[in-house]
Structure formats: C-alpha cells, structure tokens
Amino acid sequence: MKTKITPKVTLIGAGPGDPDLITVKGVKALSKAKVVLYDALINRELLAYAPNAEKIFVGKRKDFHRYSQDEINELIVKSAFEYGDAVRLKGGDPFVFGRGSEEVDYIESFGIETTVISGISSSMAVPASQGISLTKRGVSESFWVITGTTSERKLSNDVFLAAQSTATVVILMGMSKLSEIVTIFKKYNKSEVSTAIIQNGTTKSEKLGLGTIDTIEEVVAHKKLSSPAIIVIGEVVKESTKFRSFYENIRSEVLNSK
C-alpha cells in the first residue's frame, strides 16, 4: 500500500555566504528534506546537509533567471506534493528582500503547511565581518537596510530619505545603481561620508573597497568590484579598524613620496 504524502515546505535562510553561518535549526531541517530548491547565492557546501534530497537549482542572478518568481512558486508547490518534505533554501534571511513572504502566501494558498527558519542577514553579517558596526554610541543611532533595485528595476525612493538622515545606510542589490546613489548623497552634502563596498561577503572570494561618497566609484573601478555586493554608507565605516588602517597606509605613502 502506497504511503500518502503530506506536503510540507520549510523556508530556510542560508546566511550570508560562509557555510558555517547557517543556523543549527536550518541544518536539522535540511537533513530531513526530500527535496531542496536552492538559490544562486547559497553556498553549495550546504547541500551536503541534505544527503537524501533531490536538489533543484532555481537561482536568479543579474541578467540570468533560470525561472521566474511565478515559476519558482509553482515548482515549490509541485515538489511539496511530489516529495512531501520540501526545503526552500534562500540566501541570507528569506524575509529580508528574499521574497519569502510571497512564497509562503502562495504555498499556503494550496493548504500546505509552511515553516520559516530565519537566516543571518547579509545586511548585518557582511559589514560585521569587516569590523563595521552598523550602530555605535555617539556615531550612529540607527540604520537603514534598503534594496537598491526595486521590482520595476528602479532605485528605491527610500534612498533619497536615507541620504538626509544621520543613520548608517546599507544598500543591497545596488551596484548597478551606484552612480545614482552617489549623486543623491552628494545632493545632500554627503560627499565626505565614509563608504564601504563588500563583494562576496563572508566567503573566500570576499573583496573590500573603502573610500567616501566622493571617491567610491573610483575605488570600485580600481578594485574591479561587482555584484553581489553590499554598500555601506555612514561614519561607522570610518570607525572600523580596516578603514583606519586603509587611511594610515595612504598617509604613509603620501609622506614617503615627499
């Protein structure tokens, strides 16, 4: 007699890139999975935690979408009914610009049980990995986390508001809009504000660019930085040890050249 399959979907945040930064709860859920639908930004090493699962790549990257979001939603539901215990593995945290809530709404419309296991968001973990604290007494009392590119492929209007505040600003998916972002911050007299760009944060291929709003585009060109990267704008960047070392090195080079 064939056992009846009870569909279930678990959305797991894979964390910012380092495979050790997934939660223990996420690892336990992966070990029980019968199928894993995973994104482009997850570390492939994590798939080893699901030895008995079918693995389905549904990643989306700039200029390359294997599936549309609607197709991904349909495939998750189909997989849950076919395999039973399905895992949707998403980079960072599924509820921070990960469309996790959209997927949950769609899945639950079919009467399928869902569970969300939060992940460590790259918006906080990646700056921290470079010694950048998003808040610091006497420097920054709050921080914004903003998507650089909306679903209409435009820059978020929230960037204009954030540029007028004293908060630390973290922009995800913003590299293609960097020139626009720089122009906006300059408009609000923020040319000298410290800025960091971190590519492939917390991974072995991590790259860091440091400068100010006025110089960051030159830094990006010089270091050949590109997506996926996080943009951090605010005086907390200047407070980091790496930023101080960076400018000490520049100062030494200038003094030695005289």
Short mmCIF file of C-alpha atoms in Angstrom, two decimals:
data_model
loop_
_atom_site.label_atom_id
_atom_site.label_comp_id
_atom_site.label_asym_id
_atom_site.label_seq_id
_atom_site.Cartn_x
_atom_site.Cartn_y
_atom_site.Cartn_z
CA MET A 1 0.00 0.00 0.00
CA LYS A 2 1.41 3.36 -1.06
CA THR A 3 2.06 5.78 1.80
CA LYS A 4 0.17 9.04 1.49
CA ILE A 5 2.48 12.02 1.11
CA THR A 6 1.77 15.00 3.35
CA PRO A 7 3.18 18.14 1.70
CA LYS A 8 5.27 20.46 3.83
CA VAL A 9 7.60 23.34 2.94
CA THR A 10 10.35 24.79 5.11
CA LEU A 11 11.91 28.10 4.08
CA ILE A 12 15.47 28.26 5.37
CA GLY A 13 17.76 31.25 5.41
CA ALA A 14 21.20 30.04 4.35
CA GLY A 15 23.02 33.05 5.78
CA PRO A 16 25.41 35.47 4.05
CA GLY A 17 27.75 33.01 2.31
CA ASP A 18 30.01 31.35 4.86
CA PRO A 19 28.54 27.82 5.20
CA ASP A 20 29.23 27.88 8.95
CA LEU A 21 26.80 30.76 9.37
CA ILE A 22 23.64 28.75 8.76
CA THR A 23 21.64 28.03 11.94
CA VAL A 24 21.65 24.65 13.66
CA LYS A 25 17.88 24.53 13.15
CA GLY A 26 18.41 25.05 9.41
CA VAL A 27 20.90 22.18 9.25
CA LYS A 28 18.48 19.86 11.07
CA ALA A 29 15.68 20.72 8.64
CA LEU A 30 17.96 20.10 5.64
CA SER A 31 18.89 16.65 6.96
CA LYS A 32 15.22 15.61 6.81
CA ALA A 33 14.47 17.12 3.41
CA LYS A 34 13.32 15.04 0.48
CA VAL A 35 13.85 17.87 -2.00
CA VAL A 36 15.78 21.16 -1.79
CA LEU A 37 15.08 24.09 -4.10
CA TYR A 38 18.07 26.41 -3.74
CA ASP A 39 19.07 29.91 -4.82
CA ALA A 40 22.14 31.14 -6.67
CA LEU A 41 23.61 32.93 -3.66
CA ILE A 42 23.66 29.99 -1.26
CA ASN A 43 26.94 28.21 -0.57
CA ARG A 44 26.77 24.84 -2.36
CA GLU A 45 28.54 23.19 0.58
CA LEU A 46 25.24 23.43 2.45
CA LEU A 47 23.64 20.91 0.11
CA ALA A 48 25.75 18.21 1.77
CA TYR A 49 23.50 18.56 4.80
CA ALA A 50 20.66 17.10 2.69
CA PRO A 51 22.21 13.80 1.53
CA ASN A 52 18.91 12.11 0.69
CA ALA A 53 17.24 15.03 -1.06
CA GLU A 54 16.69 15.84 -4.70
CA LYS A 55 18.45 19.16 -5.43
CA ILE A 56 16.81 21.68 -7.77
CA PHE A 57 18.56 24.93 -8.71
CA VAL A 58 16.11 27.81 -9.06
CA GLY A 59 18.60 30.67 -8.78
CA LYS A 60 18.26 34.15 -10.15
CA ARG A 61 21.23 36.41 -10.79
CA LYS A 62 21.65 39.66 -12.66
CA ASP A 63 20.76 39.05 -16.35
CA PHE A 64 20.18 35.34 -15.67
CA HIS A 65 16.91 33.93 -14.39
CA ARG A 66 16.51 30.18 -14.70
CA TYR A 67 12.92 30.53 -13.53
CA SER A 68 10.63 33.50 -12.98
CA GLN A 69 9.30 34.01 -9.46
CA ASP A 70 5.90 32.66 -10.52
CA GLU A 71 7.56 29.54 -11.91
CA ILE A 72 9.55 29.09 -8.70
CA ASN A 73 6.36 29.33 -6.64
CA GLU A 74 4.69 26.69 -8.78
CA LEU A 75 7.72 24.39 -8.62
CA ILE A 76 7.85 24.61 -4.81
CA VAL A 77 4.20 23.54 -4.57
CA LYS A 78 4.66 20.77 -7.14
CA SER A 79 7.74 19.49 -5.29
CA ALA A 80 5.94 19.51 -1.94
CA PHE A 81 3.10 17.39 -3.29
CA GLU A 82 5.52 15.04 -5.04
CA TYR A 83 8.17 14.60 -2.32
CA GLY A 84 6.46 15.64 0.89
CA ASP A 85 9.19 17.36 2.91
CA ALA A 86 10.42 20.21 0.72
CA VAL A 87 13.01 22.81 1.65
CA ARG A 88 13.32 26.19 0.01
CA LEU A 89 16.90 27.32 0.69
CA LYS A 90 17.42 31.05 0.25
CA GLY A 91 20.47 33.27 0.71
CA GLY A 92 20.64 35.49 3.78
CA ASP A 93 17.27 35.67 5.50
CA PRO A 94 14.18 34.76 3.44
CA PHE A 95 12.21 37.70 4.85
CA VAL A 96 14.83 40.38 4.08
CA PHE A 97 14.44 41.13 0.36
CA GLY A 98 14.16 37.40 -0.24
CA ARG A 99 10.51 37.27 -1.33
CA GLY A 100 9.95 34.76 1.44
CA SER A 101 6.55 36.12 2.40
CA GLU A 102 5.39 36.00 -1.23
CA GLU A 103 6.37 32.34 -1.46
CA VAL A 104 4.69 31.50 1.86
CA ASP A 105 1.45 33.19 0.76
CA TYR A 106 1.42 31.20 -2.48
CA ILE A 107 2.30 27.87 -0.85
CA GLU A 108 -0.28 28.24 1.91
CA SER A 109 -2.99 29.03 -0.64
CA PHE A 110 -2.76 25.30 -1.52
CA GLY A 111 -3.27 24.28 2.10
CA ILE A 112 0.38 23.30 2.51
CA GLU A 113 1.97 23.67 5.94
CA THR A 114 4.94 26.08 5.96
CA THR A 115 7.72 26.78 8.44
CA VAL A 116 10.23 29.63 8.27
CA ILE A 117 13.72 29.25 9.71
CA SER A 118 15.38 32.63 9.81
CA GLY A 119 18.87 33.10 8.47
CA ILE A 120 21.60 35.58 9.34
CA SER A 121 21.00 38.54 7.04
CA SER A 122 23.92 39.66 4.90
CA SER A 123 22.88 43.25 5.63
CA MET A 124 24.31 42.88 9.15
CA ALA A 125 26.71 39.93 8.97
CA VAL A 126 28.76 41.16 6.00
CA PRO A 127 29.62 44.60 7.47
CA ALA A 128 30.35 42.91 10.81
CA SER A 129 32.80 40.56 9.12
CA GLN A 130 34.79 43.65 8.12
CA GLY A 131 34.63 45.19 11.58
CA ILE A 132 31.90 47.65 10.64
CA SER A 133 29.33 48.11 13.38
CA LEU A 134 26.08 49.49 11.96
CA THR A 135 25.37 51.34 15.20
CA LYS A 136 27.81 52.88 17.64
CA ARG A 137 27.30 55.17 20.58
CA GLY A 138 27.98 58.76 19.63
CA VAL A 139 28.25 57.90 15.93
CA SER A 140 25.08 56.22 14.66
CA GLU A 141 21.81 55.61 16.48
CA SER A 142 20.07 53.60 13.76
CA PHE A 143 20.48 52.02 10.35
CA TRP A 144 18.51 51.63 7.14
CA VAL A 145 18.52 48.48 5.03
CA ILE A 146 17.34 49.30 1.52
CA THR A 147 17.05 47.42 -1.74
CA GLY A 148 19.00 49.21 -4.45
CA THR A 149 16.79 47.86 -7.22
CA THR A 150 13.02 47.56 -6.95
CA SER A 151 10.84 45.08 -8.84
CA GLU A 152 10.46 47.79 -11.50
CA ARG A 153 14.29 47.78 -11.83
CA LYS A 154 14.44 51.32 -10.43
CA LEU A 155 16.30 52.77 -7.48
CA SER A 156 14.22 52.79 -4.30
CA ASN A 157 12.85 56.19 -3.30
CA ASP A 158 13.90 55.36 0.25
CA VAL A 159 17.50 56.13 -0.75
CA PHE A 160 16.52 59.82 -1.03
CA LEU A 161 15.13 59.75 2.53
CA ALA A 162 18.07 57.80 3.93
CA ALA A 163 20.56 60.23 2.42
CA GLN A 164 19.02 63.01 4.51
CA SER A 165 19.40 61.13 7.80
CA THR A 166 22.39 60.58 10.08
CA ALA A 167 21.74 56.81 10.11
CA THR A 168 24.00 54.18 8.65
CA VAL A 169 22.69 53.14 5.23
CA VAL A 170 23.08 49.57 3.96
CA ILE A 171 22.07 49.03 0.34
CA LEU A 172 21.61 45.54 -1.08
CA MET A 173 21.49 44.85 -4.83
CA GLY A 174 22.66 48.38 -5.53
CA MET A 175 25.84 48.06 -7.57
CA SER A 176 24.10 48.77 -10.89
CA LYS A 177 22.69 51.93 -9.32
CA LEU A 178 25.90 53.13 -7.67
CA SER A 179 26.23 56.30 -9.76
CA GLU A 180 22.66 57.29 -8.92
CA ILE A 181 23.26 56.60 -5.23
CA VAL A 182 26.43 58.70 -5.21
CA THR A 183 24.63 61.58 -6.95
CA ILE A 184 21.82 61.53 -4.37
CA PHE A 185 24.20 61.57 -1.39
CA LYS A 186 26.22 64.39 -2.93
CA LYS A 187 22.99 66.38 -3.37
CA TYR A 188 22.57 66.25 0.40
CA ASN A 189 26.18 67.31 1.07
CA LYS A 190 27.40 63.85 1.99
CA SER A 191 30.45 63.77 -0.31
CA GLU A 192 32.86 63.11 2.56
CA VAL A 193 30.82 60.39 4.25
CA SER A 194 32.77 57.14 4.67
CA THR A 195 31.67 54.33 2.37
CA ALA A 196 32.45 50.63 2.04
CA ILE A 197 31.60 48.13 -0.66
CA ILE A 198 31.93 44.46 0.21
CA GLN A 199 31.70 41.88 -2.58
CA ASN A 200 31.01 38.19 -1.85
CA GLY A 201 30.92 38.92 1.87
CA THR A 202 32.00 36.21 4.37
CA THR A 203 33.27 33.95 1.57
CA LYS A 204 36.78 33.05 0.44
CA SER A 205 36.40 35.38 -2.56
CA GLU A 206 35.43 38.39 -0.44
CA LYS A 207 36.70 41.77 -1.70
CA LEU A 208 36.57 45.11 0.08
CA GLY A 209 36.57 48.66 -1.25
CA LEU A 210 36.89 51.65 1.11
CA GLY A 211 36.51 55.34 0.42
CA THR A 212 33.99 58.16 0.63
CA ILE A 213 30.92 59.01 -1.40
CA ASP A 214 33.21 61.24 -3.45
CA THR A 215 35.77 58.51 -4.23
CA ILE A 216 33.89 55.21 -4.06
CA GLU A 217 33.23 54.92 -7.81
CA GLU A 218 36.97 55.23 -8.47
CA VAL A 219 37.60 52.57 -5.83
CA VAL A 220 35.10 50.23 -7.49
CA ALA A 221 36.76 50.70 -10.88
CA HIS A 222 40.27 50.23 -9.46
CA LYS A 223 39.41 47.09 -7.49
CA LYS A 224 37.05 45.75 -10.17
CA LEU A 225 34.22 45.29 -7.66
CA SER A 226 30.88 43.99 -8.88
CA SER A 227 27.73 42.19 -7.77
CA PRO A 228 26.88 40.54 -5.46
CA ALA A 229 27.99 43.29 -3.12
CA ILE A 230 26.73 45.34 -0.20
CA ILE A 231 27.12 49.11 0.01
CA VAL A 232 27.57 50.60 3.50
CA ILE A 233 27.40 54.38 3.87
CA GLY A 234 27.97 56.14 7.18
CA GLU A 235 30.51 57.34 9.71
CA VAL A 236 30.58 53.89 11.34
CA VAL A 237 32.68 52.77 8.36
CA LYS A 238 35.38 55.23 9.40
CA GLU A 239 35.30 53.76 12.91
CA SER A 240 36.35 50.31 11.69
CA THR A 241 39.93 49.14 12.14
CA LYS A 242 40.28 48.33 8.44
CA PHE A 243 39.23 51.85 7.46
CA ARG A 244 41.75 53.40 9.84
CA SER A 245 44.48 51.10 8.51
CA PHE A 246 43.47 51.94 4.96
CA TYR A 247 43.93 55.67 5.50
CA GLU A 248 47.08 55.22 7.55
CA ASN A 249 48.59 53.37 4.58
CA ILE A 250 47.58 56.19 2.23
CA ARG A 251 49.05 58.76 4.63
CA SER A 252 52.32 56.80 4.82
CA GLU A 253 52.51 56.58 1.02
CA VAL A 254 51.99 60.34 0.71
CA LEU A 255 54.64 61.11 3.36
CA ASN A 256 57.13 58.66 1.80
CA SER A 257 56.64 60.21 -1.64
CA LYS A 258 57.73 63.64 -0.40
#
